[in-house]
Coordinates of C-alpha atoms and ligand atoms in Angstrom, one line a residue:
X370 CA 19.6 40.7 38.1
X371 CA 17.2 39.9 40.7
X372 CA 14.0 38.6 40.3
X373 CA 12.2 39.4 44.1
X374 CA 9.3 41.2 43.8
X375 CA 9.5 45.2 43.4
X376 CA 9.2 46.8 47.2
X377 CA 6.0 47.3 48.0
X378 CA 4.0 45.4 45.6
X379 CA 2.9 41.5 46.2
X380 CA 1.5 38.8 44.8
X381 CA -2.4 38.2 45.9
X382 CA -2.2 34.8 46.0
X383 CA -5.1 32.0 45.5
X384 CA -6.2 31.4 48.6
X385 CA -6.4 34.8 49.5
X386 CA -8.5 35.2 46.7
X387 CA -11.6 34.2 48.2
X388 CA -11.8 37.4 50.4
X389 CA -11.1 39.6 47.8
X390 CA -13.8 38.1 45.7
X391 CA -16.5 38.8 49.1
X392 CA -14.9 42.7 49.4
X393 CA -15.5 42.8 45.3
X394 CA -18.9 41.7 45.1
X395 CA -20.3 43.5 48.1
X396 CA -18.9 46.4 46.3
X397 CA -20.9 45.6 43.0
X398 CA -24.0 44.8 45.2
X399 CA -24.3 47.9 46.9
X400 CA -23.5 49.8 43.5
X401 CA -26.6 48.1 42.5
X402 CA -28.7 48.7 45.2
X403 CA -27.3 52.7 45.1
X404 CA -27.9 53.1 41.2
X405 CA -24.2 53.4 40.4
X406 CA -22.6 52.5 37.1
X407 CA -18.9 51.1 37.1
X408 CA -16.3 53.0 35.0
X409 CA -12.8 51.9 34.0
X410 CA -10.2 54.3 34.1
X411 CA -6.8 54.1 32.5
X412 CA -4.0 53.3 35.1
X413 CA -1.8 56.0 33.1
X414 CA -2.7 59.3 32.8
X415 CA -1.0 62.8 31.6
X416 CA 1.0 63.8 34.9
X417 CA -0.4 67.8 34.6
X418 CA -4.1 65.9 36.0
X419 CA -2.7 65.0 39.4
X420 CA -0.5 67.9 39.5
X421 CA -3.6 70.0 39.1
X422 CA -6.3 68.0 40.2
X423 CA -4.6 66.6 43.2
X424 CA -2.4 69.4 44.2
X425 CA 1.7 70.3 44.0
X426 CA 1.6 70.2 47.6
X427 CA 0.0 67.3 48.4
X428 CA 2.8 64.1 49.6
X429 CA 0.7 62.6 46.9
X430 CA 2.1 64.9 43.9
X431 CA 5.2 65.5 45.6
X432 CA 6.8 62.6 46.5
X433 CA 4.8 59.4 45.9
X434 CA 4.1 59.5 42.3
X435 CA 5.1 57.7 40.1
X436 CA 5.4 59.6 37.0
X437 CA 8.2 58.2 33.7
X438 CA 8.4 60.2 29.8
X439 CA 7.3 58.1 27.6
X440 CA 9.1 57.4 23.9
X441 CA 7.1 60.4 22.6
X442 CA 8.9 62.2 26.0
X443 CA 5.6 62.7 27.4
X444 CA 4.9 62.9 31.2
X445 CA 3.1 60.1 32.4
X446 CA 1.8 59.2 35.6
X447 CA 0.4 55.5 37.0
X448 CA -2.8 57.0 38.6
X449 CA -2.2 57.4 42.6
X450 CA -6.2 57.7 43.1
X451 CA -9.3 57.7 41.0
X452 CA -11.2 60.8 41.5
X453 CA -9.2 63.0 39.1
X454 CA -9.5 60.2 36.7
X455 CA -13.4 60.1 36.8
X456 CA -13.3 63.8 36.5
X457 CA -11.6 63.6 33.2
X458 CA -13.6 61.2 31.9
X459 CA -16.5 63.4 32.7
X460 CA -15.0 65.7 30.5
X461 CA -13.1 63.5 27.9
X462 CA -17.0 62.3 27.1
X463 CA -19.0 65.8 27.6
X464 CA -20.7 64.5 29.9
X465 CA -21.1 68.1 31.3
X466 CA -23.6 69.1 28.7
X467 CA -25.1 65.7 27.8
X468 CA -25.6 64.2 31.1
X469 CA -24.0 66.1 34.0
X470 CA -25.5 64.3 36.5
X471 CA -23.4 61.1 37.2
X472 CA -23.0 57.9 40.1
X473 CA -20.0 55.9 39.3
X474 CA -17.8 53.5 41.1
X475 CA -14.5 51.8 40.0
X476 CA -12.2 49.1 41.3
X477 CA -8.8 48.1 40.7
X478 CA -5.3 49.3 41.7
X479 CA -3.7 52.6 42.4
X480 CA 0.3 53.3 42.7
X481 CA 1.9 55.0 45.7
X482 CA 6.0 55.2 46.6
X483 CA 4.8 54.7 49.9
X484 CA 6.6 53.6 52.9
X485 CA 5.1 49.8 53.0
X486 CA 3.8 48.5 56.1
X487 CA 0.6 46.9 57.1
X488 CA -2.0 48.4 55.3
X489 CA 0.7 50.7 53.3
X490 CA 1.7 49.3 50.1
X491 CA 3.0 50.8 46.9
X492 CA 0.6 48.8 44.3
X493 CA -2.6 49.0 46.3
X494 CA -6.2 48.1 45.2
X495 CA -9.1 50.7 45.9
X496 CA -12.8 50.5 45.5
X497 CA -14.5 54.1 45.2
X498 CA -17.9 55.8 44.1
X499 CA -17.9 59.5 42.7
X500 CA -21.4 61.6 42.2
X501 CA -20.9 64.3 39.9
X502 CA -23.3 67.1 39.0
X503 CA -25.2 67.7 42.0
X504 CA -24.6 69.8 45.4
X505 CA -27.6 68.8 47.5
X506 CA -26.5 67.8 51.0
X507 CA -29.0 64.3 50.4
X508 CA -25.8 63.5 48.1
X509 CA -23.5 63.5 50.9
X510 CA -25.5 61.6 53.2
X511 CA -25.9 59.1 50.5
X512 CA -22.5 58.8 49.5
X513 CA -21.8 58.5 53.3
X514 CA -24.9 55.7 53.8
X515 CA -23.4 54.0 50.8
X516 CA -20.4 53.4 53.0
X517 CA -22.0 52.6 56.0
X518 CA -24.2 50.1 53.6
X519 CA -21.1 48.5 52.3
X520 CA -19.7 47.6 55.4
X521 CA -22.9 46.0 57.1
X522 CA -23.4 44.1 53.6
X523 CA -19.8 42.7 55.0
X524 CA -20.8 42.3 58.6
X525 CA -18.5 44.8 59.7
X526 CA -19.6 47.1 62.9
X527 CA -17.3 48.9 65.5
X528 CA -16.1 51.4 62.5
X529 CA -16.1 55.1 63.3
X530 CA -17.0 57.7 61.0
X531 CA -15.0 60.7 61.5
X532 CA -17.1 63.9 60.1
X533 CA -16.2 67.6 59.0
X534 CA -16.3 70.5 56.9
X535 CA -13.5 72.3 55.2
X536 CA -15.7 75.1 53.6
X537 CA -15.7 76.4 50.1
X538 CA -12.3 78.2 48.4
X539 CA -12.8 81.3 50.3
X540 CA -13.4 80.1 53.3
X541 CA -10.2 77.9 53.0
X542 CA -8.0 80.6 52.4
X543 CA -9.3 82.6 55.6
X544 CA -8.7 79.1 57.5
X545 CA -5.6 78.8 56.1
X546 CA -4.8 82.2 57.4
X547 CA -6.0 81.6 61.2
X548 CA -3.9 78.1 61.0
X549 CA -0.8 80.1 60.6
X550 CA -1.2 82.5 62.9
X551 CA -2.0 79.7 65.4
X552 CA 0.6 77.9 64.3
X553 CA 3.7 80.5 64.1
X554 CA 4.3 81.0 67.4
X555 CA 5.6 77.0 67.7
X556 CA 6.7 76.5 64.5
X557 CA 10.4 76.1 65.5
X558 CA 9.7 72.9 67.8
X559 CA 7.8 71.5 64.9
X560 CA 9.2 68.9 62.0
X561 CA 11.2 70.2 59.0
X562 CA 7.6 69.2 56.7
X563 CA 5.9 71.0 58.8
X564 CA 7.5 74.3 58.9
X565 CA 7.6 74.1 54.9
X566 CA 3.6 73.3 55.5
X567 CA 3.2 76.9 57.2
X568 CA 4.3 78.7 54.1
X569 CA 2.5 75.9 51.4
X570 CA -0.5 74.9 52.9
X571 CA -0.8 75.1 56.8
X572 CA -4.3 72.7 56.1
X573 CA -1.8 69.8 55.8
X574 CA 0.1 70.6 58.6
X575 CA -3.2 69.1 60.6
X576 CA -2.3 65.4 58.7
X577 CA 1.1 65.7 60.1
X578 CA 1.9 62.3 62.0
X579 CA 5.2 63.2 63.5
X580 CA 5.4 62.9 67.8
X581 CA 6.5 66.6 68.5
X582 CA 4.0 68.2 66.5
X583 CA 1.3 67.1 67.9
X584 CA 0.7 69.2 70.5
X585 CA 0.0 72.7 68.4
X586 CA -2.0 70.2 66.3
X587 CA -4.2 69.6 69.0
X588 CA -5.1 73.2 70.0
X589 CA -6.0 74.1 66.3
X590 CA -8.6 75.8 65.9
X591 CA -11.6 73.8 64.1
X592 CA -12.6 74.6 60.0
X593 CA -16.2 74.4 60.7
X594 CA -16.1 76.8 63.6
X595 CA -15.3 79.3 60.7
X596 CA -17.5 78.7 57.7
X597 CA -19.2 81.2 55.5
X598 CA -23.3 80.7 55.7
X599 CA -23.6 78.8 52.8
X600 CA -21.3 76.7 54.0
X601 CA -22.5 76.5 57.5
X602 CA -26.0 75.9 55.8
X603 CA -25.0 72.6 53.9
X604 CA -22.7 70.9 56.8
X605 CA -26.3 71.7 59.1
X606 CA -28.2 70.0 56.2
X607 CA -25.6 67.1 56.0
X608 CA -25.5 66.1 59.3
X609 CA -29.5 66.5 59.9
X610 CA -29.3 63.8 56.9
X611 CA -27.4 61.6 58.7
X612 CA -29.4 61.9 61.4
X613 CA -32.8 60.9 60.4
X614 CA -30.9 57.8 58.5
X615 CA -30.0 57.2 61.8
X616 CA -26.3 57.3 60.7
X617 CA -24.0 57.8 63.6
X618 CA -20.8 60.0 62.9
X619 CA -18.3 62.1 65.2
X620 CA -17.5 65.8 64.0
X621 CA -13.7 66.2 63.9
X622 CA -12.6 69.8 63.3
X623 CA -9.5 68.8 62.4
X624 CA -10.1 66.5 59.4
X625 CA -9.4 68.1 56.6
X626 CA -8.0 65.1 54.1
X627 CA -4.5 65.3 52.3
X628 CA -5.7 66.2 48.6
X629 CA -5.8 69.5 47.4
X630 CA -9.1 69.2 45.5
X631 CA -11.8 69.3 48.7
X632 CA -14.3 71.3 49.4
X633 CA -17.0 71.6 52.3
X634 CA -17.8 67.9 53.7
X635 CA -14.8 65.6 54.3
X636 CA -15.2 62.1 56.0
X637 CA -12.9 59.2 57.4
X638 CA -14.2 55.8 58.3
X639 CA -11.8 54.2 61.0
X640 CA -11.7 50.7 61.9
X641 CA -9.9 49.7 65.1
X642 CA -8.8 46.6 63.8
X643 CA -6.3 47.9 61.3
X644 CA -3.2 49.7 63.8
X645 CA -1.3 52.3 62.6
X646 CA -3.4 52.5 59.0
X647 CA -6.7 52.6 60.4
X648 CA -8.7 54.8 58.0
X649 CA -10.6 52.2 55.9
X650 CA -12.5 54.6 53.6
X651 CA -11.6 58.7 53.0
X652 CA -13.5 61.3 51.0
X653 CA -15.6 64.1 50.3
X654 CA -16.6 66.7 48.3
X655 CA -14.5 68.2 45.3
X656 CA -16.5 71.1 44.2
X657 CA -14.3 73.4 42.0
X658 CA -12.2 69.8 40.5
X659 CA -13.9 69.8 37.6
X660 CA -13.5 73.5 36.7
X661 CA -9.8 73.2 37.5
X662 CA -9.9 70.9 35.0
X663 CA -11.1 72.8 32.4
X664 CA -15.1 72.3 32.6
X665 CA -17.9 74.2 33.6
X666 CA -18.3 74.5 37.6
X667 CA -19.5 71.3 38.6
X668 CA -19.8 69.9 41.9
X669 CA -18.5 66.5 42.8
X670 CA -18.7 64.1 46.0
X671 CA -17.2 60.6 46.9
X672 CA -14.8 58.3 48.7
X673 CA -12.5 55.5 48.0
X674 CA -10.9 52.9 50.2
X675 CA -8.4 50.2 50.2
X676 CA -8.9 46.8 49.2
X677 CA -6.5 45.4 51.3
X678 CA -7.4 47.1 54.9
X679 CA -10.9 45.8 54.2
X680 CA -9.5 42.3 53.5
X681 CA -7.6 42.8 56.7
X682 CA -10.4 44.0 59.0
X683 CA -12.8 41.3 57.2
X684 CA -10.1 38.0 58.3
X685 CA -9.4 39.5 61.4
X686 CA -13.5 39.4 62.0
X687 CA -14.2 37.0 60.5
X688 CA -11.5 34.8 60.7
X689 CA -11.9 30.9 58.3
X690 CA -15.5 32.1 57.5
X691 CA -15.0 32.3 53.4
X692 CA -14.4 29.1 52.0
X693 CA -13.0 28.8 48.4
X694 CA -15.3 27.7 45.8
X695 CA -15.9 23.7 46.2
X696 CA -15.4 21.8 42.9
X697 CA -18.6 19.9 41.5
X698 CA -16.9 16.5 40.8
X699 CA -13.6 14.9 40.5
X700 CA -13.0 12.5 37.5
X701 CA -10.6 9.8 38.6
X702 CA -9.7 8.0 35.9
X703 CA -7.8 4.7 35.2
X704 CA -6.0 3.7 32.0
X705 CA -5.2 5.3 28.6
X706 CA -8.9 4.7 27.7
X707 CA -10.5 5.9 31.1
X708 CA -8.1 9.1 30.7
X709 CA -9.8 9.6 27.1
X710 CA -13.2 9.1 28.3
X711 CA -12.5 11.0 31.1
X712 CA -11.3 14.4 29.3
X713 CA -14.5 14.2 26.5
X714 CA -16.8 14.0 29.5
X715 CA -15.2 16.4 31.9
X716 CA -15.6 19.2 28.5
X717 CA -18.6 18.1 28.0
X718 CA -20.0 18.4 32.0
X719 CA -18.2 22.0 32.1
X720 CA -20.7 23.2 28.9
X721 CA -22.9 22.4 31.3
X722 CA -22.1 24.5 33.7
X723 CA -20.4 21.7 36.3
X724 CA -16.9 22.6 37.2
X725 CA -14.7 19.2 36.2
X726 CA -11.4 18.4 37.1
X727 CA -9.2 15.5 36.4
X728 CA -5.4 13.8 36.7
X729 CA -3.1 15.2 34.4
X730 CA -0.3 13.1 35.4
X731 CA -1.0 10.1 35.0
X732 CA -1.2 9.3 39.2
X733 CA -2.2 6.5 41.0
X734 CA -5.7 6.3 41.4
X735 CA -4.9 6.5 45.5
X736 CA -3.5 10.4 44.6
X737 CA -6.5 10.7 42.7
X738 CA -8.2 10.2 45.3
X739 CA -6.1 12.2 47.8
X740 CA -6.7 15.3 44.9
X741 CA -10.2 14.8 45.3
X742 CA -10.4 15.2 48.8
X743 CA -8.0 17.8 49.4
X744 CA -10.4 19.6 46.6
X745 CA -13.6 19.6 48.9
X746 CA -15.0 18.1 45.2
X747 CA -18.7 17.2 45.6
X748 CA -18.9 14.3 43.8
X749 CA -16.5 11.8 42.6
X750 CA -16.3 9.1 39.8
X751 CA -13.7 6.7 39.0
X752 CA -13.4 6.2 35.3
X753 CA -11.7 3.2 34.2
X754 CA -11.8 1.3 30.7
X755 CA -14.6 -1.2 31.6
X756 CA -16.7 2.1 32.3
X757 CA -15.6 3.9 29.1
X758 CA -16.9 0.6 27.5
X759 CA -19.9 0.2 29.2
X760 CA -20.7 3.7 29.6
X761 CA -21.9 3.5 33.1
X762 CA -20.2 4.5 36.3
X763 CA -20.3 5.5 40.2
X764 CA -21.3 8.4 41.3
X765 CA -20.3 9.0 44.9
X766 CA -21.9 11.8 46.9
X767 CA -18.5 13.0 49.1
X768 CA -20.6 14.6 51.7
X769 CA -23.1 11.7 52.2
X770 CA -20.5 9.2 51.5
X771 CA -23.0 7.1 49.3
X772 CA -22.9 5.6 45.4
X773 CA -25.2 5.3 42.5
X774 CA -24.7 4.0 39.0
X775 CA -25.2 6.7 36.3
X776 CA -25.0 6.8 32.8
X777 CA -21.7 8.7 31.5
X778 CA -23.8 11.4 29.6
X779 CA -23.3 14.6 30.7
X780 CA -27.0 15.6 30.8
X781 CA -28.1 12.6 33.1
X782 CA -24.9 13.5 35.1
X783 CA -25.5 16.9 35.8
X784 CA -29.1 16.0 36.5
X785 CA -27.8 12.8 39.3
X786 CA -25.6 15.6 40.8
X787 CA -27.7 18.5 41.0
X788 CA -31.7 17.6 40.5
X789 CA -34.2 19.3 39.4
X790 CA -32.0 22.4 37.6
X791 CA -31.6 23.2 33.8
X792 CA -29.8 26.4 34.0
X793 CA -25.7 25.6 34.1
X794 CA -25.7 27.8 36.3
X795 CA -25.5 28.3 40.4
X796 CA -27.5 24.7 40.4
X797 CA -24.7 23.8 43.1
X798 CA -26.2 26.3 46.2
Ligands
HAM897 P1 -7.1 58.7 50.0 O1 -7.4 59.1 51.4 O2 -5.8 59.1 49.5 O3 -8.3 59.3 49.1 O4 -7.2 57.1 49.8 C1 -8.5 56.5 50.2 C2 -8.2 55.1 50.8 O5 -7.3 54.3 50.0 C3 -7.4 55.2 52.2 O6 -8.3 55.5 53.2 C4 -6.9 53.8 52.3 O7 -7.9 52.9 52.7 C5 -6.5 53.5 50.8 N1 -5.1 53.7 50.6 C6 -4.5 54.9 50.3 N2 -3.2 54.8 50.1 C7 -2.9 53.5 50.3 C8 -1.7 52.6 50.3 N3 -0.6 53.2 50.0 N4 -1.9 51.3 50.6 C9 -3.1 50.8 50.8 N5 -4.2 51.5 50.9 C10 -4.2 52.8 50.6 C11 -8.4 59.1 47.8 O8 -7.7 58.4 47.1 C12 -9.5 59.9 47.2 N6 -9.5 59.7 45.7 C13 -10.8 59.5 47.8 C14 -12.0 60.2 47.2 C15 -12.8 59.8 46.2 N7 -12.4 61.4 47.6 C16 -13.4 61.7 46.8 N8 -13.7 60.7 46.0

């Protein structure tokens, strides 16, 4: 029996917390300023949606899943990705006929049997936004400037935004068809993946990572350069939008994104910072998902990235810049009766919206002290049984280093700490 943690996952521990909290809320703050509503997906699904939505040929269905019967011997899956999630829901809740037109985002984790390395893991935590219900190319652009807002909210420049177009289901399979005859002539020097690609889906070949097949990847002919008009029509109208938001972007012809489900625009952005895993955010759009679920036809755009390359790029940028949260005031207290005192107050300050702590252990008041430092607390006051009786006590100011007496009521404490503020709340900035 061994207790080590399973391969792939880890803790995320509390002091790394802090960065996760910034990546978190600039996520929720650009949700807000983009009008999108957060939706909570179950981590389990029925296997059949990624099979379908996601695709049997994708490495996601095939070999990074991880998928267990249940006791009713039903197939389940923990979710590798979101989109085919939120796609459900859209039609778990008919949303098709009641209010087709959606913008949603999520958080929270996603499981791959991954090979782990920097970047890689097999519990990983994604943040994502889908737009269902609408095709206009001013969708993709926002979806796109919703990324690009994101990650100036964060500070981060020096990303790259990779662009393309993959083209609609007809145009795919003609792609599809001038990828293998472009690629049949070398397919012997290629990988063993790669040659089972060629029959499967030659698209994925262009994903393919391995040394030797780089090469033929390289001459590949382009999927824009072979787009019906429609198609042709929207990337145009895409781009132009990114243009006059002055949103810069490279066209790749290359890209075309390892899930099954996409359609027309697919984007990458890279960050430098981030080695081997460099794509912090992937997506696009998803056009006919919806109706291979099941629903009406129902267009569908987004992206999702990974938590942890952003908290990667973020410390690497902006390395010792988040600071933990400081506590508001440290209770030292002295005695049975100061330890008394000293809890009744502390619950008392913390229904007010001051964050308390105190010994526990019955310490020397020097550790006490020690605690309090090592705490960053704000304020500190030592609580011994004369002050209990007297109900008066120090207050000392940690950053200015001086002391007042106060009376040991919670009200005219919080007001000695933090003038002027009636709210419990944020009274601390
Ligand atoms: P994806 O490209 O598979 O797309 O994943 C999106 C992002 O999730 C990647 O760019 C990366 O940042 C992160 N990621 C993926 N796998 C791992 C992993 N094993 N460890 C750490 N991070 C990882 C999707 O998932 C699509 N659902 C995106 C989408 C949304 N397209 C349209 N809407």
């Amino acid at each position: 029996m061994s207790y080590d943690l399973v391969r792939g996952m880890y803790d995320i521990l509390p002091d790394e917390i802090p960065w996760w909290t910034l990546a978190e809320e600039a996520m929720r703050e650009t949700a807000r300023r983009y009008n999108y509503r957060e939706i909570r997906v179950p981590l389990v699904e029925h296997t059949e949606l990624f099979t379908r939505g996601v695709g049997e040929a994708t490495d996601i269905v095939s070999k990074e899943m991880y998928t267990f019967p249940d006791r009713g011997e039903r197939s389940l899956t923990l979710r590798p990705e979101g989109t085919a999630s939120v796609a459900r829901a859209y039609l778990t809740h008919g949303w098709q006929t009641t209010e087709p037109f959606q913008k949603l985002f999520y958080l929270g984790p996603m499981f791959r049997y991954e090979k782990p390395q920097k970047g890689r893991n097999r519990q990983f935590h994604q943040y994502g936004i889908e737009v269902l219900g609408a095709l206009d190319p001013s969708v993709d652009a926002e979806v796109i400037a919703f990324a690009w807002s994101l990650m100036e909210l964060l500070g981060l420049g020096g990303l790259r935004l990779r662009l393309n177009s993959i083209g609609c289901a007809a145009d795919r399979a003609q792609y599809r068809e001038i990828l293998r005859a472009h690629f049949a002539p070398s397919i012997d020097g290629m990988c063993d993946d790669c040659r089972r690609r060629l029959e499967e889906n030659p698209l994925r070949i262009l994903d393919c990572k391995e040394e030797r097949c780089q090469a033929p990847i390289a001459g590949a002919p382009g999927s824009a350069d072979h787009l019906c008009p429609d198609c042709a029509a929207h990337f145009a109208a895409v781009r132009d939008g990114l243009d006059r938001l002055n949103l810069a972007y490279d066209i790749d012809p290359r890209l075309v994104r390892g899930l099954d489900y996409y359609t027309r625009t697919v984007f990458e952005l890279m960050s430098s910072d981030l080695g081997a895993q460099d794509t912090l955010i992937g997506g696009g759009r998803y056009d006919g998902l919806v109706e291979m679920l099941g629903g009406p036809p129902t267009p569908g755009i987004g992206f999702a990235g990974g938590f942890e390359r952003l908290v990667l790029v973020l410390q690497e940028r902006h390395p010792g810049e988040v600071e933990p949260e400081r506590l508001d005031l440290f209770l030292a207290t002295l005695g049975e009766g100061g330890r008394r005192a000293g809890m009744a107050l502390a619950t008392d300050l913390r229904a007010f919206g001051v964050s308390v702590d105190l010994d526990h252990r019955g310490r020397a008041l020097r550790k006490q002290l020690t605690q309090a430092n090592d705490q960053k607390a704000r304020f500190l006051l030592v609580l011994g049984e004369d002050e209990a009786r007297a109900g008066r006590g120090k207050l000392k100011d940690m950053d200015r280093g001086d002391e007042r007496d106060v009376a040991l009521d919670p009200e005219a404490l919080a007001e000695a700490m933090f003038p002027g503020c009636d709210c419990g709340c944020e009274h601390h900035e």
